[in-house]
Coordinates of C-alpha atoms in Angstrom, one line a residue:
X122 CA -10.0 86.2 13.4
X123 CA -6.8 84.1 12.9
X124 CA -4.2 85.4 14.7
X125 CA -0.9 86.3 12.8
X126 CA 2.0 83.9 12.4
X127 CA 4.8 84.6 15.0
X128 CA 8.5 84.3 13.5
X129 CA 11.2 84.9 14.4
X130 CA 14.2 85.1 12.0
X131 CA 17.4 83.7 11.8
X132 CA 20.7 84.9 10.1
X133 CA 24.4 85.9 10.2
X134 CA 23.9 88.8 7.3
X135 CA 22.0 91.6 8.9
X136 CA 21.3 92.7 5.1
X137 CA 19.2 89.5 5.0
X138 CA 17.6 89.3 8.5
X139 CA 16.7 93.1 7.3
X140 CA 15.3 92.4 3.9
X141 CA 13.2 89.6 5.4
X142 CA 11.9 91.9 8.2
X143 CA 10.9 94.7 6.0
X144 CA 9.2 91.9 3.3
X145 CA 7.1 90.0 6.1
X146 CA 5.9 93.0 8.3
X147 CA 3.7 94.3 5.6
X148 CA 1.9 91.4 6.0
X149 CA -1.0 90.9 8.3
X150 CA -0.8 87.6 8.4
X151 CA 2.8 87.5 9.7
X152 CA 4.6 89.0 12.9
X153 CA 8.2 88.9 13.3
X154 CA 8.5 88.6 17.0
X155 CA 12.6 88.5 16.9
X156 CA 16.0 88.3 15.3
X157 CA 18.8 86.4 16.0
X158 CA 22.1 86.7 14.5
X159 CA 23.8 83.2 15.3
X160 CA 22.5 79.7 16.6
X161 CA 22.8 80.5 20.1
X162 CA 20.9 83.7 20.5
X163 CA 18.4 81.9 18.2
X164 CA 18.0 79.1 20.8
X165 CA 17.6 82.3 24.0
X166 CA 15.4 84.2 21.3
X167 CA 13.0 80.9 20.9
X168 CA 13.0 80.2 24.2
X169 CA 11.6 83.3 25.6
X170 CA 9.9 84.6 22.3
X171 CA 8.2 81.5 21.8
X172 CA 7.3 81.7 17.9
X173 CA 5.4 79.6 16.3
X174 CA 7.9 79.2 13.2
X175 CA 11.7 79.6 13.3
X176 CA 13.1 80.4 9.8
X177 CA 16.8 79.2 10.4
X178 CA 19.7 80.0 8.5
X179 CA 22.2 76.4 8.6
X180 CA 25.7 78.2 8.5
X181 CA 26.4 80.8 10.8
X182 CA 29.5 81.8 12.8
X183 CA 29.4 79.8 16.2
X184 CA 27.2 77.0 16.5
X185 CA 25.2 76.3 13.2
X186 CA 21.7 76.4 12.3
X187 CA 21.8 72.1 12.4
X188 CA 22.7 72.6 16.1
X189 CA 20.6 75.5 16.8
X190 CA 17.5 73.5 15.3
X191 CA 18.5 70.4 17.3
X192 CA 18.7 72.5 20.8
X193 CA 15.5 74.1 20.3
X194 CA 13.4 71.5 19.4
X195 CA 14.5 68.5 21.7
X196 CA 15.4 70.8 24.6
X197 CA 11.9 72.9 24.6
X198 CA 11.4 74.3 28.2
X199 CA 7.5 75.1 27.9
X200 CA 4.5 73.6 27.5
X201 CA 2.2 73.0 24.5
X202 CA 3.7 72.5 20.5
X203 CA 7.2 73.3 20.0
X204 CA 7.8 75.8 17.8
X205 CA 8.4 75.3 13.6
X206 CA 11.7 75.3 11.7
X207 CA 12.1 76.4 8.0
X208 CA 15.3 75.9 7.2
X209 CA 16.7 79.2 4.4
X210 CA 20.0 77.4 2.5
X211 CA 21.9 77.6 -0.9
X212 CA 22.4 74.9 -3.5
X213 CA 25.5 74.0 -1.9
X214 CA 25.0 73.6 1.6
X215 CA 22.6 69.9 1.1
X216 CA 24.7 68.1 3.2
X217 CA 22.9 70.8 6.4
X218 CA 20.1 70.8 4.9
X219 CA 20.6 66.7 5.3
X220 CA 21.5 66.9 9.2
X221 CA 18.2 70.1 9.6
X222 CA 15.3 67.7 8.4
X223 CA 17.4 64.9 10.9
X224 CA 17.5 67.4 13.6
X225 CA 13.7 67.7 13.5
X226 CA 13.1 70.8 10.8
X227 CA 9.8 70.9 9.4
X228 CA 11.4 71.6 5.6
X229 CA 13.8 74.0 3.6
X230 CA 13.8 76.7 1.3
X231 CA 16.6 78.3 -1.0
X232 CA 17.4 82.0 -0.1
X233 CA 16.2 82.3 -3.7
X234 CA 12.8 82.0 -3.4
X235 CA 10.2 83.9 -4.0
X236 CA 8.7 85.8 -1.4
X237 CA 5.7 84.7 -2.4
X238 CA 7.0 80.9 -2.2
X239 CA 8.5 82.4 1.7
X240 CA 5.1 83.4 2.9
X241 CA 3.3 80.1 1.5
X242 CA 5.8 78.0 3.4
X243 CA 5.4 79.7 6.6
X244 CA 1.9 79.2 6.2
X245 CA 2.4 75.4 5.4
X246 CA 4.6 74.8 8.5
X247 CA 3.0 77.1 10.9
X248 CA 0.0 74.3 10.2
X249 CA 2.1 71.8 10.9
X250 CA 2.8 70.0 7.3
X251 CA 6.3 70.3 6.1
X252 CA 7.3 71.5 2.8
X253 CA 10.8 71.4 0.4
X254 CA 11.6 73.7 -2.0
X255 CA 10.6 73.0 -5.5
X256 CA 14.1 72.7 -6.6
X257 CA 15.4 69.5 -5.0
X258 CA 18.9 69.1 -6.0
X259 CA 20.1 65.0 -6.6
X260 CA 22.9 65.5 -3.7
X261 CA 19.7 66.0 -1.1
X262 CA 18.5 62.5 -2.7
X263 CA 21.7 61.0 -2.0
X264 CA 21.6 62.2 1.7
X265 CA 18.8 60.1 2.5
X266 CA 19.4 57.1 0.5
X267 CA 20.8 55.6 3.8
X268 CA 16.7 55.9 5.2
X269 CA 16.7 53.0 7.4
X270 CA 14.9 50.3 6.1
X271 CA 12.5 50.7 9.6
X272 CA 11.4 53.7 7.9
X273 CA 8.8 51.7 5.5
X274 CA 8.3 49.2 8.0
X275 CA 3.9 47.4 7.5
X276 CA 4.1 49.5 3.9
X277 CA 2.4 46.4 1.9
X278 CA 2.9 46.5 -2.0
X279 CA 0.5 45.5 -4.8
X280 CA 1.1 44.6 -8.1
X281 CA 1.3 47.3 -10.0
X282 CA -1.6 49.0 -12.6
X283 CA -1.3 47.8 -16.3
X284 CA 1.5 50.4 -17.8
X285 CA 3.5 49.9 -14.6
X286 CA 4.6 52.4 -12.2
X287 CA 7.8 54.7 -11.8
X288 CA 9.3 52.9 -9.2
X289 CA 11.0 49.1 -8.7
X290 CA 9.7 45.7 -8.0
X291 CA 8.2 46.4 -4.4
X292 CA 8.3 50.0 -5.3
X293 CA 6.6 50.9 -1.5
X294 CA 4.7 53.5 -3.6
X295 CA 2.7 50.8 -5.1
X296 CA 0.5 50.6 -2.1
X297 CA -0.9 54.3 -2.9
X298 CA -3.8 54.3 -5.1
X299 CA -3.6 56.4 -8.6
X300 CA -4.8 59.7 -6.8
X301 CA -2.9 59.1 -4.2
X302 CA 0.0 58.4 -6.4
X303 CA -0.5 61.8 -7.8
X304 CA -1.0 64.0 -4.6
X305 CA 2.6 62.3 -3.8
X306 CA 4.3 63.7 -6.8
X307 CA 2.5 66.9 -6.7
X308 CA 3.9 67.4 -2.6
X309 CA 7.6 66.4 -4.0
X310 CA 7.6 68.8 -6.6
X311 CA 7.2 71.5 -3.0
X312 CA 3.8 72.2 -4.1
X313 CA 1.5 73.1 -0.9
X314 CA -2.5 71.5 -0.4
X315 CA -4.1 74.7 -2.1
X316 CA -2.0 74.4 -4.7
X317 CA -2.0 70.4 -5.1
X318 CA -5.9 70.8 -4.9
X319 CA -6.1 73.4 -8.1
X320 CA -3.7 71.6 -9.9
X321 CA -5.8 68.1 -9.4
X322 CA -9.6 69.7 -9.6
X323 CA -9.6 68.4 -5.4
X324 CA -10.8 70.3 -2.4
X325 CA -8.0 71.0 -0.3
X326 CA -9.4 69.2 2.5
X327 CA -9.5 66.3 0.5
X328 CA -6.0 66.7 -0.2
X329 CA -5.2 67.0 3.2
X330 CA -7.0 64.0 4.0
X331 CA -5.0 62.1 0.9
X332 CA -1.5 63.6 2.8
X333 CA -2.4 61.7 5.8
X334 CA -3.7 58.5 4.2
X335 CA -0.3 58.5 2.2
X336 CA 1.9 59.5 5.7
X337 CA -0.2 56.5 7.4
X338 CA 0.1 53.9 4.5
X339 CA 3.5 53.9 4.2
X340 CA 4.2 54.3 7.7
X341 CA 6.5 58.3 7.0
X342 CA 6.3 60.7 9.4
X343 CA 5.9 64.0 7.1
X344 CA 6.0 65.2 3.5
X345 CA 9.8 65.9 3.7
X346 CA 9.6 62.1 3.6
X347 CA 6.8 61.5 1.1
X348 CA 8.8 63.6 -1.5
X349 CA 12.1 61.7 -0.7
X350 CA 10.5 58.4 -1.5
X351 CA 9.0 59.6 -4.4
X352 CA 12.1 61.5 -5.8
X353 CA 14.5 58.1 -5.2
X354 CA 12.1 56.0 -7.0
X355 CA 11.2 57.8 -10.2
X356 CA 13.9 57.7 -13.2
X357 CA 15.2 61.5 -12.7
X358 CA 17.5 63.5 -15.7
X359 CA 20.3 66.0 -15.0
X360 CA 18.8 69.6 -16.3
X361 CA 21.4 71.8 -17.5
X362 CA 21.1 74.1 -14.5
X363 CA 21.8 70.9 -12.3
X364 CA 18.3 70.0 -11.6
X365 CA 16.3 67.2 -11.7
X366 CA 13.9 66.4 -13.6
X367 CA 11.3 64.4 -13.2
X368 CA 7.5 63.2 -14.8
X369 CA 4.4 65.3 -14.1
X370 CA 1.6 63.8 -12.0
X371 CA -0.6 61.3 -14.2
X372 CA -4.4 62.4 -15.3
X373 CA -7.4 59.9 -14.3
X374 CA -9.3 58.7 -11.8

């Protein structure tokens, strides 16, 4: 039997760190191991609690979430996998959302979400992938425009298919192959592998094989950066709820 998935939670609002207690202990799939009410005790509560996912709050009283994240990843004292950070935020906070994914966080979600969404991303982290939230505002694009150019460094372009493809001349996503092209889209939009793999007919090991063929092709280190790269490239329009909007995955082989 699986054994549950240790977290510990993060926040300055003990209304939320109690709502998101009482929501993941009726799951059996989930133990909350710990709370922490600012970055510091989060970094003493990781340390000795040693979950396996961290769900961080970014703006706290003291230092922030971005520092908190930063400390206990690159200053882990034991051995074996560090633990996982999922970042909790609000439309207006991108610009910590920005320095969390820099600072090592596995992805983000808006203190919005469903809890159904929540428990999904947990899941997805805890197994090591990394996941945004669905909605991925065009300020969060902006923040990694400056992606050093390293970043797509041995990523070989092809001419694109007849039609042409969202992206630029030398769009880097031109070295993915159609399916490929479509898992891509499908992990920026936040979707997980299970849901990727109903929504293209796949087995979700064959997705998660595709997520690593695309992470290896274009030389990215997680899908926080796959969706990224998709999202700057495609030709995006300003919702009226200050989303954006962007095409569906393509049908075909």
């Amino acid at each position: 039997m699986t054994p549950p998935v240790r977290v510990l939670t993060v926040d300055d609002q003990e209304l939320v760190r109690t709502a998101l207690r009482a929501m993941l202990r009726r799951r059996t799939d989930i133990e909350v191991v710990g709370e922490a009410a600012d970055g510091a005790r989060a970094v003493e509560a990781a340390y000795e609690l040693r979950p396996d996912v961290v769900l961080m709050d970014v703006r706290m009283p003291g230092m922030t979430g971005v520092e908190a994240t930063a400390r206990i990843l690159r200053g882990w004292p034991h051995p074996g996998p560090r633990p996982r950070v999922l970042v909790l935020t609000t439309f207006d906070l991108d610009e910590y959302v920005h320095a969390a994914l820099r600072a090592g966080a596995s992805g983000f979600l808006l203190k919005n979400t469903t809890p159904e969404l929540l428990v999904e991303a947990i899941g997805v982290v805890a197994a090591g992938e990394a996941m945004l939230a669905p909605t991925v505002t065009r300020r969060l694009i902006r923040a990694f425009s400056d992606l050093p150019p390293p970043l797509l460094s041995g990523v070989r372009t092809r001419p694109s298919p007849a039609g042409g493809s969202p992206g630029g001349p030398g769009d880097p996503l031109d070295a993915l192959t159609r399916r490929e092209r479509d898992v891509a889209e499908l992990v920026a939009r936040g979707l997980s592998n299970a849901r990727i793999a109903g929504a293209l007919g796949l087995g979700e090991g064959g997705v998660k094989s595709t997520v690593n063929r695309i992470l290896t092709r274009l030389g990215l280190d997680n899908r926080v950066q796959i969706a990224i790269l998709v999202l700057a490239a495609e030709p995006t329009t300003e919702q009226g709820d200050g989303q954006v909007g962007r095409p569906g995955p393509r049908r075909g082989p």
